[in-house]
Short mmCIF file of C-alpha atoms and ligand atoms in Angstrom, two decimals:
data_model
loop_
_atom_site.label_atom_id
_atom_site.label_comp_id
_atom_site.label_asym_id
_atom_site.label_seq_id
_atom_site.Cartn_x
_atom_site.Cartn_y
_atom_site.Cartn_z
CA UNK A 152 -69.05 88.56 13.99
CA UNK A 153 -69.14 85.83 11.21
CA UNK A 154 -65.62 84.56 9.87
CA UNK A 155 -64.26 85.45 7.12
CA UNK A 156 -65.10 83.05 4.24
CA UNK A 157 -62.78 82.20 1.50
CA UNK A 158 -63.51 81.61 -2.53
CA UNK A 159 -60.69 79.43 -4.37
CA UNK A 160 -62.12 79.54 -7.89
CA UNK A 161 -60.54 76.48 -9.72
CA UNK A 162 -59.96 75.96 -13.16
CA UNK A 163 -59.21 72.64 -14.56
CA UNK A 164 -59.81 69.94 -17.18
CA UNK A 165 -62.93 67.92 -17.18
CA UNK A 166 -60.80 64.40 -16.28
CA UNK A 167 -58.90 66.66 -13.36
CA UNK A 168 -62.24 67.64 -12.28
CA UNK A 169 -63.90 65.13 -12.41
CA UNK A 170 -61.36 63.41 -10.34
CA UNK A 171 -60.36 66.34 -7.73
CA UNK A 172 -62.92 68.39 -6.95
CA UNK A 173 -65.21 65.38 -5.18
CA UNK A 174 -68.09 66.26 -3.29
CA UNK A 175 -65.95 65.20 0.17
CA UNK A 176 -63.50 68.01 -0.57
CA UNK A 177 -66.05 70.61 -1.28
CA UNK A 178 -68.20 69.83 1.59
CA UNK A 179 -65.26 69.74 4.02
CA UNK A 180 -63.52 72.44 2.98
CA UNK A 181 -66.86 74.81 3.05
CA UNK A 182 -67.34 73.50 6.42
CA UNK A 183 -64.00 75.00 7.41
CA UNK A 184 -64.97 78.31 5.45
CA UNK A 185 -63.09 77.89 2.33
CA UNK A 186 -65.45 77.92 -1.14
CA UNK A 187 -64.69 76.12 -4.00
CA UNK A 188 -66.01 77.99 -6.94
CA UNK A 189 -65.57 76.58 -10.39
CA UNK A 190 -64.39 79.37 -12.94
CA UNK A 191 -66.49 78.66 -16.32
CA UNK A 192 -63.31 78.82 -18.76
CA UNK A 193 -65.70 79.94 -21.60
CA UNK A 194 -66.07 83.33 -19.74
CA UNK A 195 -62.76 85.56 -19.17
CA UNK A 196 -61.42 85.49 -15.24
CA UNK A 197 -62.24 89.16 -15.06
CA UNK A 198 -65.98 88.51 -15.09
CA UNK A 199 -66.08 86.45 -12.70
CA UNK A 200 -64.76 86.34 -8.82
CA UNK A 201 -63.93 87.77 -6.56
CA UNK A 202 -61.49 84.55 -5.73
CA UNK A 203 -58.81 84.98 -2.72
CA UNK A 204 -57.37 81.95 -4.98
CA UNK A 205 -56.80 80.56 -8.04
CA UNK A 206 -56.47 76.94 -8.36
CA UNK A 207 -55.59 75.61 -11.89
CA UNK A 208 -54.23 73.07 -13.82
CA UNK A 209 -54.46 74.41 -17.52
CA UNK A 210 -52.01 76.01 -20.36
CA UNK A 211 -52.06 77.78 -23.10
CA UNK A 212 -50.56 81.44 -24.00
CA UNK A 213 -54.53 82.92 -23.26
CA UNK A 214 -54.83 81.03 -19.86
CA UNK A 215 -51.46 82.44 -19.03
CA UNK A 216 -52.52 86.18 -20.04
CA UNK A 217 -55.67 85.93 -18.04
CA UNK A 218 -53.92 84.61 -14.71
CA UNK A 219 -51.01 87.52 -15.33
CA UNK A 220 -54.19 90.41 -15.77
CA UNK A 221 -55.50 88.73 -12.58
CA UNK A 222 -52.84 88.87 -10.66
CA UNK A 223 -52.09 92.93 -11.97
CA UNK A 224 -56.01 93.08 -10.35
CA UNK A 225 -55.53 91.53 -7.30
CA UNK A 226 -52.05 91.32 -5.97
CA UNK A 227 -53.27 89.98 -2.70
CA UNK A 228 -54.64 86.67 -4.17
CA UNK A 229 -52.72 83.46 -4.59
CA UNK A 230 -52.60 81.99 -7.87
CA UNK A 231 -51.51 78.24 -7.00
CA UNK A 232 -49.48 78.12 -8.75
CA UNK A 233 -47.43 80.32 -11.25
CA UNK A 234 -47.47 79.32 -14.53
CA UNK A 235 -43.55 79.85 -14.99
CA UNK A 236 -43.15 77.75 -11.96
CA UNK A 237 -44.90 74.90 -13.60
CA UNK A 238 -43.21 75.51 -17.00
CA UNK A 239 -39.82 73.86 -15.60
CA UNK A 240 -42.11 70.70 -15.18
CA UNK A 241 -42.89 70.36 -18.93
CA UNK A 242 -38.83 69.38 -19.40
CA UNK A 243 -37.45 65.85 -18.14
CA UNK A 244 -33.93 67.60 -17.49
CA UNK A 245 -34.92 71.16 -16.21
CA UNK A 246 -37.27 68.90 -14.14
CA UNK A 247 -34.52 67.18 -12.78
CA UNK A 248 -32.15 69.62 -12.53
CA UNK A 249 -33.45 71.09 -9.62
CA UNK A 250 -32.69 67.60 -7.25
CA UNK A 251 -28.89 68.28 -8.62
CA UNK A 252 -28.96 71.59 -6.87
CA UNK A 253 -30.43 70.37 -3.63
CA UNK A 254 -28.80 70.00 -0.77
CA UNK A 255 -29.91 68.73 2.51
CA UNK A 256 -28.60 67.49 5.80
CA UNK A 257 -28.64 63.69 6.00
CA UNK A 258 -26.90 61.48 8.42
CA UNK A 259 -27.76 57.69 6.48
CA UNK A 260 -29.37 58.63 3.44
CA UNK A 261 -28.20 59.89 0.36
CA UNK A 262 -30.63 60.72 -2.41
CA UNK A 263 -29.71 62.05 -6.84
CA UNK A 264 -31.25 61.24 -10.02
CA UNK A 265 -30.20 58.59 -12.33
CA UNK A 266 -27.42 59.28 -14.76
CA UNK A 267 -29.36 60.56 -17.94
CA UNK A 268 -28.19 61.98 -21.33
CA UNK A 269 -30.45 64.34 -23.63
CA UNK A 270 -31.37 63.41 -27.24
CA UNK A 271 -31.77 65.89 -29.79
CA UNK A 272 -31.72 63.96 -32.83
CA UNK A 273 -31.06 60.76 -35.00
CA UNK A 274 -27.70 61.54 -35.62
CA UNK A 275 -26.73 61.52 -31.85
CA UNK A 276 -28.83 58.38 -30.90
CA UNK A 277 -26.23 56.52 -33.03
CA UNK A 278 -22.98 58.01 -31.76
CA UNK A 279 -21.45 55.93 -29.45
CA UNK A 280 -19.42 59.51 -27.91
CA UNK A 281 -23.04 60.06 -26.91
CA UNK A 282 -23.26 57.52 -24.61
CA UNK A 283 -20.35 56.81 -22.91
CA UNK A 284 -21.38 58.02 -19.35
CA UNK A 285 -24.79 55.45 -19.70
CA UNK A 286 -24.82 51.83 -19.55
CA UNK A 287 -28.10 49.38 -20.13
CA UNK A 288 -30.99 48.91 -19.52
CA UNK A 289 -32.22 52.69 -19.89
CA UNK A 290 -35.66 53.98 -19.99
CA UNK A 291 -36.25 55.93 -23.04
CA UNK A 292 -38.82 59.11 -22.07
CA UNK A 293 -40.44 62.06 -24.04
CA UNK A 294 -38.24 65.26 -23.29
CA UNK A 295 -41.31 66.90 -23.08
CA UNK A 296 -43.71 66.39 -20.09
CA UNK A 297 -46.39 68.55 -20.72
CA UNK A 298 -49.82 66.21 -19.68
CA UNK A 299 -50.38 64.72 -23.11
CA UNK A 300 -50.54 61.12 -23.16
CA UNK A 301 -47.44 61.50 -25.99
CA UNK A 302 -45.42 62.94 -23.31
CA UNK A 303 -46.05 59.14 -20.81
CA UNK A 304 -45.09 56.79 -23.52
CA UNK A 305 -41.73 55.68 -22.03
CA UNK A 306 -39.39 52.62 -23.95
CA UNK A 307 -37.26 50.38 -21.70
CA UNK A 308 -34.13 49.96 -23.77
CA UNK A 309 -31.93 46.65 -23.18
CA UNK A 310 -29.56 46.86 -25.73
CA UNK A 311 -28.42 48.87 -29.01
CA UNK A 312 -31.27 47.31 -31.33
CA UNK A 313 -33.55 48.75 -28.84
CA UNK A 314 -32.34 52.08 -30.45
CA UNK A 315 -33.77 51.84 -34.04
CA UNK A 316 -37.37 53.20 -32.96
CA UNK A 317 -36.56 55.78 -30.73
CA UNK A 318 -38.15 59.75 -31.79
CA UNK A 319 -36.00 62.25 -30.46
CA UNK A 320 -36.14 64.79 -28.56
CA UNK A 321 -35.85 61.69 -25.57
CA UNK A 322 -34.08 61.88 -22.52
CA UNK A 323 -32.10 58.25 -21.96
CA UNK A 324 -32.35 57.53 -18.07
CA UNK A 325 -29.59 54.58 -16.83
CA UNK A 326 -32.71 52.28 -15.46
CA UNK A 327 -32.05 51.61 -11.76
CA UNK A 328 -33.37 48.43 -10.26
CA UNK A 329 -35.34 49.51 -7.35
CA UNK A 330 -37.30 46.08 -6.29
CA UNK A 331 -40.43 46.95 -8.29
CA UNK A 332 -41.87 49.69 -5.75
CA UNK A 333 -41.79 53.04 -6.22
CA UNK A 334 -42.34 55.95 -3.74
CA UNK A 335 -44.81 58.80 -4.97
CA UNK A 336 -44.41 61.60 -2.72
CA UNK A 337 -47.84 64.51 -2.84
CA UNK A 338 -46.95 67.37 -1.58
CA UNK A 339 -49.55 69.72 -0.63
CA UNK A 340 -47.73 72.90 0.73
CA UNK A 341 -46.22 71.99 4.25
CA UNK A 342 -48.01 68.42 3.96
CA UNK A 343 -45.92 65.58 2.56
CA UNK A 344 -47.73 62.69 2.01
CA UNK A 345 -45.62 59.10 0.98
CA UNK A 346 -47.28 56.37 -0.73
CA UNK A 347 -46.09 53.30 -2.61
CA UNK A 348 -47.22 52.02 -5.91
CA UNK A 349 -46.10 49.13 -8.14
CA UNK A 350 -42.98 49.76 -10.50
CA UNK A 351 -41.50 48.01 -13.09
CA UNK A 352 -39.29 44.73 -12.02
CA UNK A 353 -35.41 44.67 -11.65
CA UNK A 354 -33.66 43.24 -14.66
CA UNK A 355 -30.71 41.16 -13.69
CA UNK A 356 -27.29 41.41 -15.60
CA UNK A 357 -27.39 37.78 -16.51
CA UNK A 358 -30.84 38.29 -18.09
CA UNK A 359 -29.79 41.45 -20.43
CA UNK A 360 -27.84 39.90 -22.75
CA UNK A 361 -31.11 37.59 -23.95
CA UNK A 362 -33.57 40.41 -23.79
CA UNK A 363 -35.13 41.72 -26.91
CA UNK A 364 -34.44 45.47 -27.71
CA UNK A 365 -36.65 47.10 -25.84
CA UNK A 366 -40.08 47.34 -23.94
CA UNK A 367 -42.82 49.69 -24.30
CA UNK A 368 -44.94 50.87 -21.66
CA UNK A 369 -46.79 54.08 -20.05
CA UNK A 370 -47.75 55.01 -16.75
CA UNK A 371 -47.19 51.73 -14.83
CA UNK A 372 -47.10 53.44 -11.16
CA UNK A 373 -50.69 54.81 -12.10
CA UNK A 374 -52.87 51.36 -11.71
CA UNK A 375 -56.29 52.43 -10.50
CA UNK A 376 -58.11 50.11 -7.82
CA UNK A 377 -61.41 49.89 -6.93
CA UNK A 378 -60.95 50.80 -2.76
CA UNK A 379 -57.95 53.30 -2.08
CA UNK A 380 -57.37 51.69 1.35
CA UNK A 381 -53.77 51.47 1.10
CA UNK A 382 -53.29 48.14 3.01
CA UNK A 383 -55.95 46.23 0.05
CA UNK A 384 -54.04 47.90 -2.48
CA UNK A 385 -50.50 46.83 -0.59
CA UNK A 386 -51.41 43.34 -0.05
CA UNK A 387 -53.11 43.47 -3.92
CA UNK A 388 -50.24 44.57 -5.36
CA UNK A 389 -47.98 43.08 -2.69
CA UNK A 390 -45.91 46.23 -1.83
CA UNK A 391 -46.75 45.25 1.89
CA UNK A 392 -42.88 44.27 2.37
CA UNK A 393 -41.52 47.37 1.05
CA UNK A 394 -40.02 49.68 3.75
CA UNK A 395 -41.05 53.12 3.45
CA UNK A 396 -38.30 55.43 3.55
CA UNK A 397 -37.47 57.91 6.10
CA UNK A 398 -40.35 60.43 6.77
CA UNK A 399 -37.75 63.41 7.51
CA UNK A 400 -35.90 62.92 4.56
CA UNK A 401 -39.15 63.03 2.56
CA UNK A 402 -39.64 66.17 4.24
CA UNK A 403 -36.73 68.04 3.78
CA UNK A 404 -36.58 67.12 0.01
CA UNK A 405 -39.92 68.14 -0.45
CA UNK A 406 -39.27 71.26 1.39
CA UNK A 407 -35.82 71.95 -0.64
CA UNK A 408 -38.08 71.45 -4.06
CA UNK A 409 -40.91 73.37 -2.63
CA UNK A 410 -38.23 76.35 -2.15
CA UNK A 411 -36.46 75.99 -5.22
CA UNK A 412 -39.50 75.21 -7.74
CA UNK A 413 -41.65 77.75 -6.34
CA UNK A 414 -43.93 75.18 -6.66
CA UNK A 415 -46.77 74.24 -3.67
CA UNK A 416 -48.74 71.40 -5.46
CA UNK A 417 -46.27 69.02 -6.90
CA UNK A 418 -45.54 65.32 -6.05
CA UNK A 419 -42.12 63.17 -6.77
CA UNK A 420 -41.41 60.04 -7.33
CA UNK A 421 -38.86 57.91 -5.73
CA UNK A 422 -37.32 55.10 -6.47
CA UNK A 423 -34.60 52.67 -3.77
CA UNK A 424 -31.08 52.05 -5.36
CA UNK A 425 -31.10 47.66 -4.51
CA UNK A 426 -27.41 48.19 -4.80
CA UNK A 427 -27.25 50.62 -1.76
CA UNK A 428 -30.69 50.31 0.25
CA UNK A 429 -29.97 54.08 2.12
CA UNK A 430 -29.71 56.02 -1.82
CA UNK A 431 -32.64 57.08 -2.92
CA UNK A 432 -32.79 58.31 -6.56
CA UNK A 433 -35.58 61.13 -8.00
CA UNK A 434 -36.59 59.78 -11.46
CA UNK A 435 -39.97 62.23 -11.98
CA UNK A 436 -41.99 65.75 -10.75
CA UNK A 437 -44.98 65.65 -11.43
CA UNK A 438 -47.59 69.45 -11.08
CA UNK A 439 -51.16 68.67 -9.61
CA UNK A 440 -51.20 64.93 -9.16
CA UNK A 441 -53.64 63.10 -8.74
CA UNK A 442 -54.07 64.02 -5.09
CA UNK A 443 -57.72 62.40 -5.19
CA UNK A 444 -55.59 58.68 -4.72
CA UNK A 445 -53.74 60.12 -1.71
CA UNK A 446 -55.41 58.71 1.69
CA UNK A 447 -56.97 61.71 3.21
CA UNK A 448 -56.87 64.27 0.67
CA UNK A 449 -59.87 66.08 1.50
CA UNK A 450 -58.57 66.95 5.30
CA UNK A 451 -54.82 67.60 3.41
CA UNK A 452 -56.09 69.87 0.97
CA UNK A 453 -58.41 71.45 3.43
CA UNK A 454 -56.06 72.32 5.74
CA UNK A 455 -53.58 73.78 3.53
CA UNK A 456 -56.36 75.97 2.07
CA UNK A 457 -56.62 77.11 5.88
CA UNK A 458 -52.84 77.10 6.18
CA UNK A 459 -52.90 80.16 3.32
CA UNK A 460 -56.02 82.06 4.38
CA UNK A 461 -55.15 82.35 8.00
CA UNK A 462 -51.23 82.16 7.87
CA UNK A 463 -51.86 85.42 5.49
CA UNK A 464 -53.92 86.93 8.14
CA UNK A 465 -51.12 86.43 10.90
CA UNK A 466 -48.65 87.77 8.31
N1 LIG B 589 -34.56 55.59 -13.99
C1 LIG B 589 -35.49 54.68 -13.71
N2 LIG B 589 -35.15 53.50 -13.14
C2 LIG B 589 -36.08 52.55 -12.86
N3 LIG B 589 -37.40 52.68 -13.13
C3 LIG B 589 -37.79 53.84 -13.71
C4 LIG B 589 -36.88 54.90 -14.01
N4 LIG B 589 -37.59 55.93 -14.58
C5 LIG B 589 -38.88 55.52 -14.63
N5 LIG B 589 -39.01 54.28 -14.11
C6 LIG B 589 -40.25 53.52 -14.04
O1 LIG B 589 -41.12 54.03 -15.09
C7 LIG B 589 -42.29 54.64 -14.50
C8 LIG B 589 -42.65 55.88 -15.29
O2 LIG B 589 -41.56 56.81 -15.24
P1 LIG B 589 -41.91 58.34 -14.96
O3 LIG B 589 -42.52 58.45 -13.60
O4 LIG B 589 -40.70 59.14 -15.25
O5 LIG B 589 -43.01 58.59 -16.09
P2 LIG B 589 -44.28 59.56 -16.10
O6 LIG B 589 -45.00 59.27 -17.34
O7 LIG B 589 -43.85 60.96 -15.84
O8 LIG B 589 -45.15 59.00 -14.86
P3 LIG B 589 -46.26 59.78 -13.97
O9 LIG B 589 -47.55 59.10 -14.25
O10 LIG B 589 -45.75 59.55 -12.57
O11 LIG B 589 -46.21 61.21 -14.37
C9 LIG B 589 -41.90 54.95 -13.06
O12 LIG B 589 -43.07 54.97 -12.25
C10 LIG B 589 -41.02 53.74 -12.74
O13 LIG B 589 -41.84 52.60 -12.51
O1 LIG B 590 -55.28 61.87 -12.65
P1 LIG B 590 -54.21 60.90 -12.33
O2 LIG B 590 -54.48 60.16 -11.07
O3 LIG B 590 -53.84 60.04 -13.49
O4 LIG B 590 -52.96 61.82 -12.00
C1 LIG B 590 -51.81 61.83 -12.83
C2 LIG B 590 -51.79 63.15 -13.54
O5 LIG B 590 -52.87 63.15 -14.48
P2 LIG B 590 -53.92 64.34 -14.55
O6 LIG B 590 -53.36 65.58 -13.92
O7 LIG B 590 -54.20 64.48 -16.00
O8 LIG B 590 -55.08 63.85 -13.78
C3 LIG B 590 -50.52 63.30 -14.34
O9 LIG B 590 -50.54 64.61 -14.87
P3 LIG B 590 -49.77 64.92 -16.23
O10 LIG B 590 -48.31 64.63 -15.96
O11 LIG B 590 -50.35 63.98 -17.23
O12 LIG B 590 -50.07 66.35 -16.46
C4 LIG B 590 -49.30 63.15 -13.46
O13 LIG B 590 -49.27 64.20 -12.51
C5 LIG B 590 -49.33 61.82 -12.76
O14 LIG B 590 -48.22 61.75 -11.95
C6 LIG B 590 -50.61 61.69 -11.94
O15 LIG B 590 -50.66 60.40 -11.35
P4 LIG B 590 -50.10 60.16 -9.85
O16 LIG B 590 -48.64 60.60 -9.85
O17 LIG B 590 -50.92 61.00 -8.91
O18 LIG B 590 -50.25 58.70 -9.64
MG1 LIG B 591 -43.82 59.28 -12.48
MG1 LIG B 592 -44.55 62.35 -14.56
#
């Protein structure tokens, strides 16, 4: 008797496409029974299907109406994932907040996020009450974190002039050197997947007082290279050095945040405290990466698309 096939219909921006849905994923993942169907977004859900999955990376009040009618239609299928899962994404301290709440065994490691206050307005940026639990350099990021490239401009504050330009709503994040490497852990479901990427440099005490007021920048852990083959981009970016940090304590976080976000497609970025090499400090969550950098995506998404069909069936 033929096997069961599987339709994930996905819905996502042209960019996400473009990037994600490659012809190496599609191929593989029919291969393995699973069909990626592309939902057109000008036509509503309802017309179109049947999907055992939805796959989606969009927003909007509509979008959200048309995944909850879905759902009411077919309450076996998996919409990956829920739109009020994502939502606690879109805010840099409900984002956070979650890490706070974790708690995992560790014998050596510790792991937190950096101390951070929440701006509202002018008035507060200026009152020294405000910021008595922060010290300099911080990083000055959008409160909201909700895709647009708004939400990625980031300022790294050095001192009180660095104040003067500031828009709230910001969160202020105490900037922790980390030795210019940061740890972007994909999680696909069960799969946990750690790679590093280039960060922004320590800044010594000695050199803060002479700094100007700030420094503006966007995105620095996202510099594209022609070949993905991690040890090119190591060496070209010279992260070769940096030790990777434990693969079990990757693991359990990302299984603690997978629990408590409700979240399966997510990834998180880590960065090393230099003052004490075993803390490990969550400064971002990020929903649907960009999975298409991580080294084997195709087999990693594959398999957790086989993961869902067939651990349903055994359910
Ligand atoms: N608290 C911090 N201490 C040290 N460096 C930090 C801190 N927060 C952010 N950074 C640096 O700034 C970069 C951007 O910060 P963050 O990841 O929060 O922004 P983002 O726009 O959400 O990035 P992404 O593209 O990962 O979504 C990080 O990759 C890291 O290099
Ligand atoms: O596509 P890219 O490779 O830039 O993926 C980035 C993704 O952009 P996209 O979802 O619009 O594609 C970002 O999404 P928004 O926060 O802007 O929603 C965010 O998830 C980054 O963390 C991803 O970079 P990565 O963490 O994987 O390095
Ligand atoms: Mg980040
Ligand atoms: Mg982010």
């Amino acid at each position: 008797m033929a096997e069961r096939r599987y339709s994930v219909g996905y819905a996502l921006l042209p960019k996400k496409q473009h990037s994600f849905i490659q012809d190496s994923l599609v191929t593989l993942a029919c291969s393995r029974g699973v069909d990626l169907i592309k939902i057109d977004q000008e036509r509503p859900l309802s017309d179109q299907g049947p999907f055992d999955c939805i796959l989606h990376k969009l927003y909007g009040e509509d979008w959200r109406r048309q995944l909850e009618d879905f759902r009411a239609r077919n309450p076996d299928a998996l919409i990956l994932d829920s739109p009020n899962a994502i939502e606690r994404l879109h805010n840099r301290i409900s984002m956070l907040q979650v890490v706070s709440e974790l708690k995992i065994e560790s014998r050596t490691e510790s792991f937190g996020i950096p101390n951070q206050i929440v701006i509202y307005d002018k008035e507060t940026l200026f009152d020294e009450k405000a910021w008595t639990r922060l010290k300099f350099p911080v990083i000055a990021k959008p409160l909201v974190a909700d895709g647009s490239a708004k939400s990625h401009k980031m300022v790294l504050i050095f001192n009180h002039d660095g104040l003067n330009k500031l828009k709230p709503p910001i969160v202020l994040q105490e900037f922790v050197n980390h030795g210019g490497v940061i740890f972007k852990v994909y999680v696909v479901g069960e799969h946990v997947k750690c790679v590093k990427r280039k960060s922004l440099p320590d800044v010594s005490e000695e050199k803060l007082g002479s700094l100007e007021g700030s420094l503006s920048f966007s995105q620095v852990s996202n510099l594209a290279t022609n070949e993905r083959s991690d040890e090119s981009y190591y060496k070209l970016m010279n992260l070769e050095d940096a030790e990777m940090p434990p693969q079990s304590f990757l693991k359990d976080i990302a299984a603690g945040l997978r629990q408590a976000m409700k979240l399966n497609l997510f990834n998180f970025d880590v960065i090393r405290d230099s003052r004490v090499g075993t803390r490990y400090l969550i400064i971002d969550i990020n929903y649907f990466p960009g999975y298409a950098k991580m080294p084997c995506y195709e087999s990693v998404l594959t398999d957790f698309f086989c993961d869902i069909f067939h651990g349903r069936e055994k359910e």
